[in-house]
């Protein structure tokens, strides 16, 4: 992976009410704890839930682990996101393909899968959509996201150190 400095991260799923706001909320807390100043945001490839708060099931599962992200509001990915963000992380293969289909060639290298950064779940590619399932799905989403967020934090810290040297 490129060691370019990373100052901003956008998390992307389909609706921007379950997986990507969870990743946003978890990662912003982890980054803050690590003392990293980053621009962090999330968005959906679809606009179904524009302006809506994260799904109450995501918020409840995350609150049990100490994360609060009721302040977030769903929005759709924009063309400007590809310019503004250094790293754009898709939750699943469909989100990844949908992003690449609209991303200008010069920015395609910014689009990756969230689980490329997972360390405990190395065999997994996708954070599965929990929307139509039960509470266990929301817990599993958080397991995967917490793991990948930690790996992402290590990756960014390393990239920032190598550009300073
Ligand atoms: P998300 O989950 O992509 O993780 O936010 C979904 C939310 C809503 C829908 C699908 C997935 N939906 O079909 O409305």
mmCIF file of C-alpha atoms and ligand atoms in Angstrom:
data_model
loop_
_atom_site.group_PDB
_atom_site.id
_atom_site.type_symbol
_atom_site.label_atom_id
_atom_site.label_comp_id
_atom_site.label_asym_id
_atom_site.label_seq_id
_atom_site.Cartn_x
_atom_site.Cartn_y
_atom_site.Cartn_z
ATOM 1 C CA UNK A 1 0.000 0.000 0.000
ATOM 2 C CA UNK A 2 1.101 3.547 -0.747
ATOM 3 C CA UNK A 3 2.710 5.398 2.155
ATOM 4 C CA UNK A 4 1.333 8.815 1.100
ATOM 5 C CA UNK A 5 0.232 10.907 4.053
ATOM 6 C CA UNK A 6 -3.415 10.326 4.965
ATOM 7 C CA UNK A 7 -5.299 13.242 6.510
ATOM 8 C CA UNK A 8 -8.872 12.342 5.694
ATOM 9 C CA UNK A 9 -11.017 9.206 5.542
ATOM 10 C CA UNK A 10 -14.519 8.679 4.153
ATOM 11 C CA UNK A 11 -16.444 5.507 5.092
ATOM 12 C CA UNK A 12 -19.037 4.354 2.566
ATOM 13 C CA UNK A 13 -21.894 1.813 2.610
ATOM 14 C CA UNK A 14 -25.226 1.653 0.787
ATOM 15 C CA UNK A 15 -27.639 3.628 2.975
ATOM 16 C CA UNK A 16 -25.243 5.505 5.314
ATOM 17 C CA UNK A 17 -27.402 4.589 8.297
ATOM 18 C CA UNK A 18 -25.872 1.301 9.583
ATOM 19 C CA UNK A 19 -22.313 0.326 8.621
ATOM 20 C CA UNK A 20 -20.600 3.541 7.518
ATOM 21 C CA UNK A 21 -21.874 5.740 10.379
ATOM 22 C CA UNK A 22 -20.781 2.962 12.762
ATOM 23 C CA UNK A 23 -17.309 3.001 11.183
ATOM 24 C CA UNK A 24 -17.315 6.800 11.350
ATOM 25 C CA UNK A 25 -18.275 6.794 15.054
ATOM 26 C CA UNK A 26 -15.832 4.056 16.069
ATOM 27 C CA UNK A 27 -12.913 5.416 14.069
ATOM 28 C CA UNK A 28 -13.318 9.032 15.210
ATOM 29 C CA UNK A 29 -13.118 7.870 18.848
ATOM 30 C CA UNK A 30 -10.098 5.648 18.181
ATOM 31 C CA UNK A 31 -8.331 8.421 16.239
ATOM 32 C CA UNK A 32 -9.040 10.938 19.014
ATOM 33 C CA UNK A 33 -7.679 8.556 21.640
ATOM 34 C CA UNK A 34 -4.547 8.100 19.520
ATOM 35 C CA UNK A 35 -4.176 11.888 19.250
ATOM 36 C CA UNK A 36 -4.569 11.862 15.457
ATOM 37 C CA UNK A 37 -6.213 14.854 13.819
ATOM 38 C CA UNK A 38 -8.063 13.611 10.779
ATOM 39 C CA UNK A 39 -11.051 14.667 8.734
ATOM 40 C CA UNK A 40 -13.519 11.786 9.084
ATOM 41 C CA UNK A 41 -16.894 11.451 7.380
ATOM 42 C CA UNK A 42 -19.294 8.832 6.021
ATOM 43 C CA UNK A 43 -21.708 8.607 3.105
ATOM 44 C CA UNK A 44 -23.899 6.187 1.161
ATOM 45 C CA UNK A 45 -23.835 5.115 -2.473
ATOM 46 C CA UNK A 46 -27.648 5.584 -2.367
ATOM 47 C CA UNK A 47 -29.642 8.571 -1.092
ATOM 48 C CA UNK A 48 -32.584 6.581 0.367
ATOM 49 C CA UNK A 49 -32.070 7.910 3.880
ATOM 50 C CA UNK A 50 -30.720 11.415 3.218
ATOM 51 C CA UNK A 51 -30.728 13.549 6.405
ATOM 52 C CA UNK A 52 -31.645 10.599 8.641
ATOM 53 C CA UNK A 53 -29.819 9.679 11.887
ATOM 54 C CA UNK A 54 -28.007 6.337 12.173
ATOM 55 C CA UNK A 55 -30.268 3.286 12.582
ATOM 56 C CA UNK A 56 -31.320 2.932 16.263
ATOM 57 C CA UNK A 57 -30.097 -0.698 16.207
ATOM 58 C CA UNK A 58 -26.593 0.465 15.202
ATOM 59 C CA UNK A 59 -26.653 3.197 17.828
ATOM 60 C CA UNK A 60 -27.775 0.779 20.567
ATOM 61 C CA UNK A 61 -25.142 -1.857 19.777
ATOM 62 C CA UNK A 62 -22.437 0.813 19.599
ATOM 63 C CA UNK A 63 -23.568 2.548 22.816
ATOM 64 C CA UNK A 64 -23.030 -0.774 24.651
ATOM 65 C CA UNK A 65 -19.403 -0.536 23.550
ATOM 66 C CA UNK A 66 -19.113 3.153 24.512
ATOM 67 C CA UNK A 67 -19.564 4.832 21.115
ATOM 68 C CA UNK A 68 -22.051 7.651 20.481
ATOM 69 C CA UNK A 69 -22.829 8.908 17.000
ATOM 70 C CA UNK A 70 -26.404 10.239 17.173
ATOM 71 C CA UNK A 71 -25.085 13.516 15.701
ATOM 72 C CA UNK A 72 -24.443 11.967 12.263
ATOM 73 C CA UNK A 73 -26.833 12.437 9.339
ATOM 74 C CA UNK A 74 -26.990 10.309 6.189
ATOM 75 C CA UNK A 75 -25.873 11.735 2.866
ATOM 76 C CA UNK A 76 -24.950 10.428 -0.564
ATOM 77 C CA UNK A 77 -21.381 10.298 -1.875
ATOM 78 C CA UNK A 78 -20.574 13.311 -4.091
ATOM 79 C CA UNK A 79 -18.016 13.863 -6.862
ATOM 80 C CA UNK A 80 -16.225 16.279 -4.559
ATOM 81 C CA UNK A 81 -15.643 13.455 -2.031
ATOM 82 C CA UNK A 82 -13.191 11.820 -4.454
ATOM 83 C CA UNK A 83 -11.176 15.046 -4.552
ATOM 84 C CA UNK A 84 -11.354 15.886 -0.845
ATOM 85 C CA UNK A 85 -10.698 12.545 0.860
ATOM 86 C CA UNK A 86 -7.359 10.725 0.877
ATOM 87 C CA UNK A 87 -8.926 7.342 1.590
ATOM 88 C CA UNK A 88 -12.443 6.173 0.692
ATOM 89 C CA UNK A 89 -13.347 2.886 2.363
ATOM 90 C CA UNK A 90 -16.199 0.723 1.086
ATOM 91 C CA UNK A 91 -17.946 -1.701 3.428
ATOM 92 C CA UNK A 92 -18.695 -4.348 0.793
ATOM 93 C CA UNK A 93 -17.811 -5.346 -2.752
ATOM 94 C CA UNK A 94 -20.946 -3.789 -4.209
ATOM 95 C CA UNK A 95 -20.221 -0.432 -2.532
ATOM 96 C CA UNK A 96 -16.627 -0.732 -3.803
ATOM 97 C CA UNK A 97 -17.755 -1.393 -7.403
ATOM 98 C CA UNK A 98 -20.371 1.382 -7.239
ATOM 99 C CA UNK A 99 -17.730 3.857 -6.033
ATOM 100 C CA UNK A 100 -15.228 2.868 -8.723
ATOM 101 C CA UNK A 101 -17.937 3.244 -11.376
ATOM 102 C CA UNK A 102 -18.331 6.958 -10.583
ATOM 103 C CA UNK A 103 -14.808 7.797 -9.364
ATOM 104 C CA UNK A 104 -12.573 9.744 -11.800
ATOM 105 C CA UNK A 105 -9.546 7.729 -12.978
ATOM 106 C CA UNK A 106 -7.061 9.934 -11.166
ATOM 107 C CA UNK A 107 -8.658 9.109 -7.787
ATOM 108 C CA UNK A 108 -9.407 5.397 -8.174
ATOM 109 C CA UNK A 109 -6.381 4.515 -6.010
ATOM 110 C CA UNK A 110 -8.125 6.137 -3.022
ATOM 111 C CA UNK A 111 -11.010 3.627 -3.072
ATOM 112 C CA UNK A 112 -10.406 0.498 -0.976
ATOM 113 C CA UNK A 113 -12.299 -2.057 1.066
ATOM 114 C CA UNK A 114 -12.576 -1.316 4.797
ATOM 115 C CA UNK A 115 -11.557 -4.871 5.667
ATOM 116 C CA UNK A 116 -8.210 -4.537 3.865
ATOM 117 C CA UNK A 117 -7.159 -3.077 7.220
ATOM 118 C CA UNK A 118 -8.601 -5.832 9.443
ATOM 119 C CA UNK A 119 -6.052 -7.831 11.414
ATOM 120 C CA UNK A 120 -8.236 -10.333 13.316
ATOM 121 C CA UNK A 121 -10.556 -11.011 10.346
ATOM 122 C CA UNK A 122 -8.002 -11.333 7.561
ATOM 123 C CA UNK A 123 -10.142 -13.840 5.632
ATOM 124 C CA UNK A 124 -13.065 -11.405 5.351
ATOM 125 C CA UNK A 125 -13.623 -8.961 2.488
ATOM 126 C CA UNK A 126 -17.007 -7.537 3.352
ATOM 127 C CA UNK A 127 -18.802 -5.952 6.300
ATOM 128 C CA UNK A 128 -22.198 -7.615 5.695
ATOM 129 C CA UNK A 129 -25.330 -5.479 5.466
ATOM 130 C CA UNK A 130 -27.198 -5.900 8.808
ATOM 131 C CA UNK A 131 -30.312 -3.925 7.793
ATOM 132 C CA UNK A 132 -32.748 -6.811 7.257
ATOM 133 C CA UNK A 133 -31.356 -9.049 10.006
ATOM 134 C CA UNK A 134 -31.340 -9.251 13.808
ATOM 135 C CA UNK A 135 -29.251 -7.783 16.617
ATOM 136 C CA UNK A 136 -26.396 -10.296 16.137
ATOM 137 C CA UNK A 137 -25.694 -8.790 12.708
ATOM 138 C CA UNK A 138 -25.175 -5.370 14.253
ATOM 139 C CA UNK A 139 -22.757 -6.818 16.811
ATOM 140 C CA UNK A 140 -20.833 -8.569 14.051
ATOM 141 C CA UNK A 141 -20.617 -5.315 12.061
ATOM 142 C CA UNK A 142 -19.041 -3.672 15.109
ATOM 143 C CA UNK A 143 -16.600 -6.577 15.624
ATOM 144 C CA UNK A 144 -15.371 -6.168 12.044
ATOM 145 C CA UNK A 145 -15.309 -2.375 12.185
ATOM 146 C CA UNK A 146 -13.425 -2.197 15.495
ATOM 147 C CA UNK A 147 -10.801 -4.582 14.106
ATOM 148 C CA UNK A 148 -10.379 -2.732 10.789
ATOM 149 C CA UNK A 149 -10.361 0.671 12.526
ATOM 150 C CA UNK A 150 -7.440 -0.377 14.695
ATOM 151 C CA UNK A 151 -5.542 -1.613 11.636
ATOM 152 C CA UNK A 152 -6.384 1.580 9.765
ATOM 153 C CA UNK A 153 -5.100 3.673 12.637
ATOM 154 C CA UNK A 154 -1.783 1.783 12.578
ATOM 155 C CA UNK A 155 -1.574 2.217 8.792
ATOM 156 C CA UNK A 156 -2.190 5.977 8.999
ATOM 157 C CA UNK A 157 0.249 6.449 11.873
ATOM 158 C CA UNK A 158 2.937 4.621 9.877
ATOM 159 C CA UNK A 159 2.167 6.637 6.721
ATOM 160 C CA UNK A 160 2.360 9.932 8.631
ATOM 161 C CA UNK A 161 5.670 8.953 10.243
ATOM 162 C CA UNK A 162 7.221 7.911 6.934
ATOM 163 C CA UNK A 163 6.265 11.215 5.241
ATOM 164 C CA UNK A 164 7.801 13.189 8.153
ATOM 165 C CA UNK A 165 11.156 11.378 7.842
HETATM 166 P P1 LIG B 1 -26.154 0.386 5.397
HETATM 167 O O1 LIG B 1 -27.452 -0.530 5.552
HETATM 168 O O2 LIG B 1 -25.805 0.348 3.922
HETATM 169 O O3 LIG B 1 -25.142 -0.309 6.250
HETATM 170 O O4 LIG B 1 -26.546 1.770 5.879
HETATM 171 C C1 LIG B 1 -28.614 -0.364 4.805
HETATM 172 C C2 LIG B 1 -29.513 0.597 5.125
HETATM 173 C C3 LIG B 1 -30.682 0.737 4.405
HETATM 174 C C4 LIG B 1 -30.933 -0.119 3.341
HETATM 175 C C5 LIG B 1 -30.019 -1.085 3.003
HETATM 176 C C6 LIG B 1 -28.852 -1.207 3.728
HETATM 177 N N1 LIG B 1 -32.161 0.005 2.623
HETATM 178 O O5 LIG B 1 -32.363 -0.823 1.715
HETATM 179 O O6 LIG B 1 -32.937 0.897 2.900
#
